[in-house]
Amino acid sequence: MAGIGVRLNRIFEKNTLTTNLVGFFYSTVVTVAPMFVIIINLILMEYLLDFASVGYVTRELFSCTILYTFIFSLLTASPFNAVLSCYMSDVIYEERYQDILPCYHIGMLLNIGLSCLLGIPFCLWEHFVGKVPTAYVFCGFCGYISLVLVFYSMIYLSICKDYQRISQYFFFGMLVAFVLALILHFILKWETTWSMLFSLTIGFFVTATLENALIRRYFVRNSNHYRPVLQYFRKYWKLIFTNFLYILGLYIHNFVFWTTDMRMEIAKSFVCNQPYDMASCLAMFTNISATIIFIARVEMNFHEKYKLYSEAVIGGKGADIDNAKKRMFRQLSSELMTLARLQFIISVVVYLICVILLPGEGFSGMTLKIYPSLAVGYFILFLMYAEIIFLYYFDDLTGAIWTAIVFCLVTWIGSLIATHLPVIWYGAGVIAGAFAGWSVAYARLRWVEKNMDRHVFCRGNLIPQGKGKRPSGMVYERKAEQEQKEEA
C-alpha cells in the first residue's frame, strides 16, 4: 500500500488542523469505508422499511443470514488472498503484467470452489431441514457468492493502489441496494426482509461486477501461464495458514460461545449468541481506528526507512547498512508505541461513550457486561496484527505463522475456559489469545533485528539448486596425470 504514503505526506505536510482532519478522513476512506457504507445502508433500510415490526423469527433469520454471509465469505477467501497478493506484487515488480489475468482466474476458481464446497451443503440443510423457502435460500447463497467475489477483487484493486475506486464502488452498490429495497417494499409490496435480502444481493453483485470490469480494463493481455500461480501456493504455504488462522482467530471465540446454553438456533440451521456477538461487534468498532492509524503512519514514516535500508543493502557500505538498519528498527518501535498510545486514548473515549449511551438505545445488560473484556482483547489483537505486517515486511513467514497459530489456539482454549467464568470475563479467551500472539510476534521481531544481516545476506544460493545426476566430486587434476590417463 505504498501509494497511500505519497498522498498522505502531501496532505499532512502543511501541518494544520484542517489538513490533519482531511488526512484522517482519507485514511478512513481507503481502509474501513466500505464496511461502514454497508452498515449504514443496513441501518437506513431497517429504519425506513420498519424492520422492527417484522416477526421475531423472521428478523433473526435475516440477521443470521447476513452474519453468516460476512463471516464465511471472509473465511473462505482468507487461504488464498495473501499468496495471490504476493504473486501479484512480484509480477508487477518484474513488469510481467500479462501474468496477472491468469492469477485472477485461478484465484477466482479456487475461491468460488471452496465457498461453494461450504455453502451448498449448508443451503441444502437450510432448505430441507430448516424448511426455509427455496427462493430465500437461493437469494442468500447468491449474496454470499457475490460478497466472496467482492472481497476477492479488492485484492487486485488494492495492489493497483486504486483504493478510492473501491470505496466508490461500494458506495454505488449500496446506493443501488438502498433504492431497490425502497422500490420493492413500497411500490411492489414485497415483504421487508425479502426486499432487504434481495436488494443487498443485487448491491453486492453490482459492486463485484464493477470491480471485475476495472480489473479487466487495467490488465488486457493474458499470457495463459497458470502453473506459476499454483507453484506459489506450494512455495508460500505459510502465508496460506497465517492468513487463515488469523481470520479464524477473529471468530473462533464466537463459535465457542455458539455452543453454550446462551445460543439461539434459527430454522435448525443458523446458530448465534446475540449478546456475545453484539459485544464482539462493539469491541471491534471500538478499536477499528487502529487499522487507520497504522496504515497512515506506516506508509508515511516506516516505509521510507525500510526503503532507505533496502537501498543501502543494494549498494551501500557496511556502515551505511548498519545505520540504516538501526534507524529502521527505531522507527518500527516508535510506530508500535505511537499506535498503542493513540489507540488507547481513542478506545477509552469510545468505550465511555458506549457505556453511557447504549443502555438508552436498548442494548441489554448482558451485552454491556461482556463488552469491556472483549474491547481489551481487540485492542491487543489489532496491535498484534500490526506486528504481523512488520514480519511480512521482513519476509519472516515462520514468525508470522507461529504468531497466527498461537493466537488462534490460545483464543480457542481460553474461550472454552471462559464459558465457565462469570459473564464479565467471557472475553478472557480473546485477551489471552491476542496477548500470546502479540508476545510471539514481538519476540520474533526482536530476533529479526538481532539476526537481520544473516536474514538478508545468508539466505541465497550461489549455485542454482535442482534435481538430476550428481556431478563428479573432482575439482582439480594435474595436466600430466590427465594426459597419461588419456594415452592409456
Short mmCIF file of C-alpha atoms in Angstrom, two decimals, residues 27-298:
data_model
loop_
_atom_site.label_atom_id
_atom_site.label_comp_id
_atom_site.label_asym_id
_atom_site.label_seq_id
_atom_site.Cartn_x
_atom_site.Cartn_y
_atom_site.Cartn_z
CA SER A 27 -7.09 7.19 5.64
CA THR A 28 -10.59 6.13 6.69
CA VAL A 29 -11.85 6.14 3.10
CA VAL A 30 -9.08 3.83 1.87
CA THR A 31 -9.28 1.38 4.78
CA VAL A 32 -12.63 0.85 6.50
CA ALA A 33 -15.08 3.00 4.49
CA PRO A 34 -16.57 0.00 2.58
CA MET A 35 -17.54 -1.69 5.84
CA PHE A 36 -19.13 1.48 7.22
CA VAL A 37 -21.06 2.01 3.98
CA ILE A 38 -22.63 -1.44 4.27
CA ILE A 39 -23.50 -0.95 7.94
CA ILE A 40 -25.03 2.50 7.36
CA ASN A 41 -27.05 1.11 4.45
CA LEU A 42 -28.40 -1.70 6.64
CA ILE A 43 -29.35 0.74 9.40
CA LEU A 44 -31.17 3.04 6.97
CA MET A 45 -33.06 0.17 5.32
CA GLU A 46 -34.12 -1.24 8.69
CA TYR A 47 -35.37 2.19 9.78
CA LEU A 48 -37.27 3.14 6.62
CA LEU A 49 -38.69 -0.33 5.96
CA ASP A 50 -39.82 -0.63 9.61
CA PHE A 51 -37.75 -3.75 10.25
CA ALA A 52 -38.72 -3.70 13.94
CA SER A 53 -42.34 -4.50 13.08
CA VAL A 54 -41.39 -7.82 11.44
CA GLY A 55 -41.88 -11.05 13.41
CA TYR A 56 -39.06 -12.05 15.73
CA VAL A 57 -38.18 -15.32 13.96
CA THR A 58 -38.17 -13.62 10.54
CA ARG A 59 -35.93 -10.83 11.83
CA GLU A 60 -33.46 -13.27 13.33
CA LEU A 61 -33.40 -15.39 10.16
CA PHE A 62 -32.44 -12.33 8.13
CA SER A 63 -29.85 -11.18 10.69
CA CYS A 64 -28.22 -14.61 10.84
CA THR A 65 -28.18 -14.86 7.04
CA ILE A 66 -26.27 -11.58 6.79
CA LEU A 67 -23.97 -12.54 9.70
CA TYR A 68 -23.06 -15.89 8.15
CA THR A 69 -22.61 -14.31 4.72
CA PHE A 70 -19.94 -11.94 6.02
CA ILE A 71 -18.14 -14.36 8.34
CA PHE A 72 -17.83 -17.26 5.93
CA SER A 73 -17.06 -15.14 2.87
CA LEU A 74 -14.05 -13.79 4.78
CA LEU A 75 -13.05 -17.27 5.99
CA THR A 76 -13.21 -18.89 2.55
CA ALA A 77 -11.25 -16.04 0.96
CA SER A 78 -8.52 -15.98 3.61
CA PRO A 79 -6.44 -19.02 2.46
CA PHE A 80 -5.84 -17.52 -0.98
CA ASN A 81 -5.62 -13.75 -0.53
CA ALA A 82 -2.14 -13.46 0.96
CA VAL A 83 -0.48 -15.77 -1.59
CA LEU A 84 -2.21 -14.11 -4.53
CA SER A 85 -1.17 -10.69 -3.22
CA CYS A 86 2.42 -11.92 -3.01
CA TYR A 87 2.30 -13.25 -6.57
CA MET A 88 0.74 -10.02 -7.84
CA SER A 89 3.41 -7.90 -6.15
CA ASP A 90 6.21 -9.96 -7.71
CA VAL A 91 4.61 -9.87 -11.17
CA ILE A 92 4.15 -6.10 -11.04
CA TYR A 93 7.72 -5.61 -9.79
CA GLU A 94 9.01 -7.68 -12.72
CA GLU A 95 6.61 -5.85 -15.10
CA ARG A 96 5.03 -9.10 -16.29
CA TYR A 97 1.54 -7.61 -16.43
CA GLN A 98 0.32 -10.29 -18.85
CA ASP A 99 0.56 -12.82 -15.98
CA ILE A 100 -1.99 -11.03 -13.81
CA LEU A 101 -5.16 -12.28 -15.52
CA PRO A 102 -4.11 -15.95 -15.13
CA CYS A 103 -3.62 -15.24 -11.43
CA TYR A 104 -7.05 -13.60 -11.29
CA HIS A 105 -8.75 -16.56 -13.00
CA ILE A 106 -7.03 -19.25 -10.92
CA GLY A 107 -7.71 -17.40 -7.68
CA MET A 108 -11.35 -16.87 -8.56
CA LEU A 109 -11.81 -20.54 -9.39
CA LEU A 110 -10.22 -21.65 -6.11
CA ASN A 111 -12.12 -19.08 -4.06
CA ILE A 112 -15.53 -19.84 -5.52
CA GLY A 113 -14.83 -23.59 -5.36
CA LEU A 114 -14.10 -23.51 -1.63
CA SER A 115 -17.02 -21.16 -0.98
CA CYS A 116 -19.44 -23.47 -2.79
CA LEU A 117 -17.97 -26.50 -1.04
CA LEU A 118 -19.07 -25.00 2.28
CA GLY A 119 -22.09 -23.01 1.14
CA ILE A 120 -24.05 -25.53 -0.93
CA PRO A 121 -24.34 -28.25 1.77
CA PHE A 122 -25.39 -25.61 4.30
CA CYS A 123 -28.05 -24.23 1.93
CA LEU A 124 -29.40 -27.72 1.26
CA TRP A 125 -29.63 -28.32 5.00
CA GLU A 126 -31.28 -24.91 5.48
CA HIS A 127 -33.98 -25.76 2.92
CA PHE A 128 -34.70 -29.44 3.57
CA VAL A 129 -34.21 -29.48 7.35
CA GLY A 130 -34.87 -25.87 8.28
CA LYS A 131 -37.83 -25.58 5.87
CA VAL A 132 -36.67 -22.17 4.64
CA PRO A 133 -38.22 -21.31 1.21
CA THR A 134 -36.09 -22.19 -1.80
CA ALA A 135 -36.11 -18.65 -3.19
CA TYR A 136 -34.92 -17.20 0.13
CA VAL A 137 -32.11 -19.77 0.42
CA PHE A 138 -31.02 -19.21 -3.19
CA CYS A 139 -31.04 -15.43 -2.75
CA GLY A 140 -28.91 -15.72 0.39
CA PHE A 141 -26.47 -18.04 -1.41
CA CYS A 142 -26.16 -15.61 -4.35
CA GLY A 143 -25.45 -12.78 -1.91
CA TYR A 144 -22.78 -14.92 -0.25
CA ILE A 145 -21.03 -15.71 -3.55
CA SER A 146 -21.31 -12.08 -4.68
CA LEU A 147 -19.65 -10.90 -1.49
CA VAL A 148 -16.91 -13.51 -1.96
CA LEU A 149 -16.24 -12.01 -5.40
CA VAL A 150 -16.25 -8.50 -3.95
CA PHE A 151 -13.63 -9.35 -1.32
CA TYR A 152 -11.59 -11.27 -3.88
CA SER A 153 -11.49 -8.48 -6.46
CA MET A 154 -10.48 -5.99 -3.77
CA ILE A 155 -7.06 -7.72 -3.62
CA TYR A 156 -6.22 -6.71 -7.17
CA LEU A 157 -7.52 -3.16 -6.88
CA SER A 158 -5.56 -2.73 -3.63
CA ILE A 159 -2.37 -3.92 -5.34
CA CYS A 160 -3.09 -1.36 -8.09
CA LYS A 161 -3.44 1.28 -5.36
CA ASP A 162 -6.95 2.22 -6.52
CA TYR A 163 -8.36 2.49 -3.00
CA GLN A 164 -10.70 5.37 -3.73
CA ARG A 165 -12.33 3.43 -6.56
CA ILE A 166 -13.02 0.54 -4.17
CA SER A 167 -14.89 2.87 -1.81
CA GLN A 168 -16.76 4.45 -4.72
CA TYR A 169 -17.92 1.04 -5.97
CA PHE A 170 -19.09 0.03 -2.51
CA PHE A 171 -20.99 3.31 -2.20
CA PHE A 172 -22.63 2.89 -5.60
CA GLY A 173 -23.51 -0.76 -4.96
CA MET A 174 -25.09 0.04 -1.60
CA LEU A 175 -26.93 3.03 -3.12
CA VAL A 176 -28.42 0.66 -5.71
CA ALA A 177 -29.38 -1.75 -2.90
CA PHE A 178 -30.98 1.02 -0.85
CA VAL A 179 -33.08 2.43 -3.72
CA LEU A 180 -34.07 -1.05 -4.88
CA ALA A 181 -35.20 -2.01 -1.36
CA LEU A 182 -37.50 1.02 -1.22
CA ILE A 183 -38.96 0.22 -4.65
CA LEU A 184 -39.56 -3.43 -3.84
CA HIS A 185 -41.18 -2.71 -0.48
CA PHE A 186 -43.24 0.42 -1.09
CA ILE A 187 -44.13 0.05 -4.77
CA LEU A 188 -44.09 -3.69 -5.45
CA LYS A 189 -45.23 -4.50 -1.87
CA TRP A 190 -42.57 -7.09 -1.14
CA GLU A 191 -42.13 -8.26 2.46
CA THR A 192 -39.47 -6.32 4.41
CA THR A 193 -36.80 -8.98 4.85
CA TRP A 194 -37.26 -10.23 1.26
CA SER A 195 -36.77 -6.70 -0.03
CA MET A 196 -33.65 -6.17 2.06
CA LEU A 197 -32.01 -9.52 1.28
CA PHE A 198 -32.67 -9.34 -2.47
CA SER A 199 -31.51 -5.72 -2.63
CA LEU A 200 -28.29 -6.43 -0.74
CA THR A 201 -27.56 -9.36 -3.06
CA ILE A 202 -28.01 -7.11 -6.10
CA GLY A 203 -25.85 -4.43 -4.45
CA PHE A 204 -23.01 -6.90 -3.79
CA PHE A 205 -23.29 -8.23 -7.35
CA VAL A 206 -23.13 -4.71 -8.81
CA THR A 207 -20.03 -3.95 -6.72
CA ALA A 208 -18.34 -7.19 -7.80
CA THR A 209 -19.19 -6.51 -11.47
CA LEU A 210 -17.74 -3.00 -11.35
CA GLU A 211 -14.55 -4.28 -9.70
CA ASN A 212 -14.21 -7.04 -12.29
CA ALA A 213 -14.66 -4.57 -15.16
CA LEU A 214 -11.99 -2.27 -13.75
CA ILE A 215 -9.53 -5.14 -13.34
CA ARG A 216 -10.04 -6.17 -16.96
CA ARG A 217 -9.56 -2.57 -18.04
CA TYR A 218 -6.26 -2.40 -16.16
CA PHE A 219 -4.98 -5.77 -17.42
CA VAL A 220 -5.87 -6.59 -21.01
CA ARG A 221 -3.21 -9.11 -22.06
CA ASN A 222 -3.36 -12.73 -20.89
CA SER A 223 -0.27 -14.95 -21.03
CA ASN A 224 -2.28 -18.08 -20.07
CA HIS A 225 0.56 -19.09 -17.71
CA TYR A 226 -1.39 -20.72 -14.89
CA ARG A 227 1.19 -23.12 -13.47
CA PRO A 228 3.41 -20.41 -11.84
CA VAL A 229 0.40 -19.26 -9.81
CA LEU A 230 -0.16 -22.76 -8.41
CA GLN A 231 3.56 -23.08 -7.66
CA TYR A 232 3.30 -20.00 -5.42
CA PHE A 233 0.82 -21.84 -3.21
CA ARG A 234 3.39 -24.57 -2.66
CA LYS A 235 6.24 -22.09 -2.16
CA TYR A 236 4.38 -19.74 0.21
CA TRP A 237 2.21 -22.25 2.05
CA LYS A 238 2.97 -20.44 5.30
CA LEU A 239 1.05 -17.41 4.04
CA ILE A 240 -2.00 -19.61 3.47
CA PHE A 241 -2.10 -20.82 7.06
CA THR A 242 -1.09 -17.48 8.58
CA ASN A 243 -3.92 -15.56 6.96
CA PHE A 244 -6.49 -18.30 7.51
CA LEU A 245 -5.61 -18.81 11.18
CA TYR A 246 -5.67 -15.08 11.84
CA ILE A 247 -9.16 -14.71 10.33
CA LEU A 248 -10.29 -17.88 12.10
CA GLY A 249 -8.96 -16.49 15.37
CA LEU A 250 -11.12 -13.40 14.91
CA TYR A 251 -14.26 -15.55 15.03
CA ILE A 252 -13.33 -18.74 16.83
CA HIS A 253 -14.34 -17.30 20.21
CA ASN A 254 -17.78 -16.57 18.73
CA PHE A 255 -18.01 -20.16 17.51
CA VAL A 256 -17.19 -21.39 21.03
CA PHE A 257 -19.94 -19.31 22.59
CA TRP A 258 -22.37 -20.51 19.93
CA THR A 259 -22.17 -23.91 21.64
CA THR A 260 -23.17 -22.66 25.11
CA ASP A 261 -26.61 -22.51 26.71
CA MET A 262 -26.87 -18.86 25.59
CA ARG A 263 -27.01 -19.86 21.92
CA MET A 264 -30.08 -19.33 19.77
CA GLU A 265 -30.96 -21.69 16.89
CA ILE A 266 -32.88 -20.41 13.89
CA ALA A 267 -34.53 -22.71 11.34
CA LYS A 268 -32.48 -25.64 12.68
CA SER A 269 -29.58 -24.21 10.66
CA PHE A 270 -28.28 -20.91 12.00
CA VAL A 271 -26.73 -20.70 15.45
CA CYS A 272 -25.80 -17.45 17.15
CA ASN A 273 -25.33 -15.87 20.55
CA GLN A 274 -26.88 -12.42 20.40
CA PRO A 275 -25.35 -10.78 23.50
CA TYR A 276 -21.86 -12.12 22.80
CA ASP A 277 -21.97 -11.41 19.05
CA MET A 278 -23.16 -7.85 19.63
CA ALA A 279 -20.46 -7.28 22.27
CA SER A 280 -17.85 -8.58 19.79
CA CYS A 281 -19.11 -6.17 17.14
CA LEU A 282 -18.94 -3.23 19.55
CA ALA A 283 -15.44 -4.22 20.69
CA MET A 284 -14.22 -4.40 17.10
CA PHE A 285 -15.62 -0.96 16.24
CA THR A 286 -14.12 0.44 19.43
CA ASN A 287 -10.65 -0.43 18.15
CA ILE A 288 -11.11 -0.30 14.36
CA SER A 289 -9.33 3.06 14.20
CA ALA A 290 -6.09 1.17 14.92
CA THR A 291 -6.16 -0.01 11.30
CA ILE A 292 -6.46 3.57 10.04
CA ILE A 293 -3.70 4.87 12.32
CA PHE A 294 -1.36 2.01 11.49
CA ILE A 295 -1.70 2.31 7.71
CA ALA A 296 -1.36 6.09 7.78
CA ARG A 297 1.72 6.15 10.00
CA VAL A 298 3.48 3.15 8.47
#
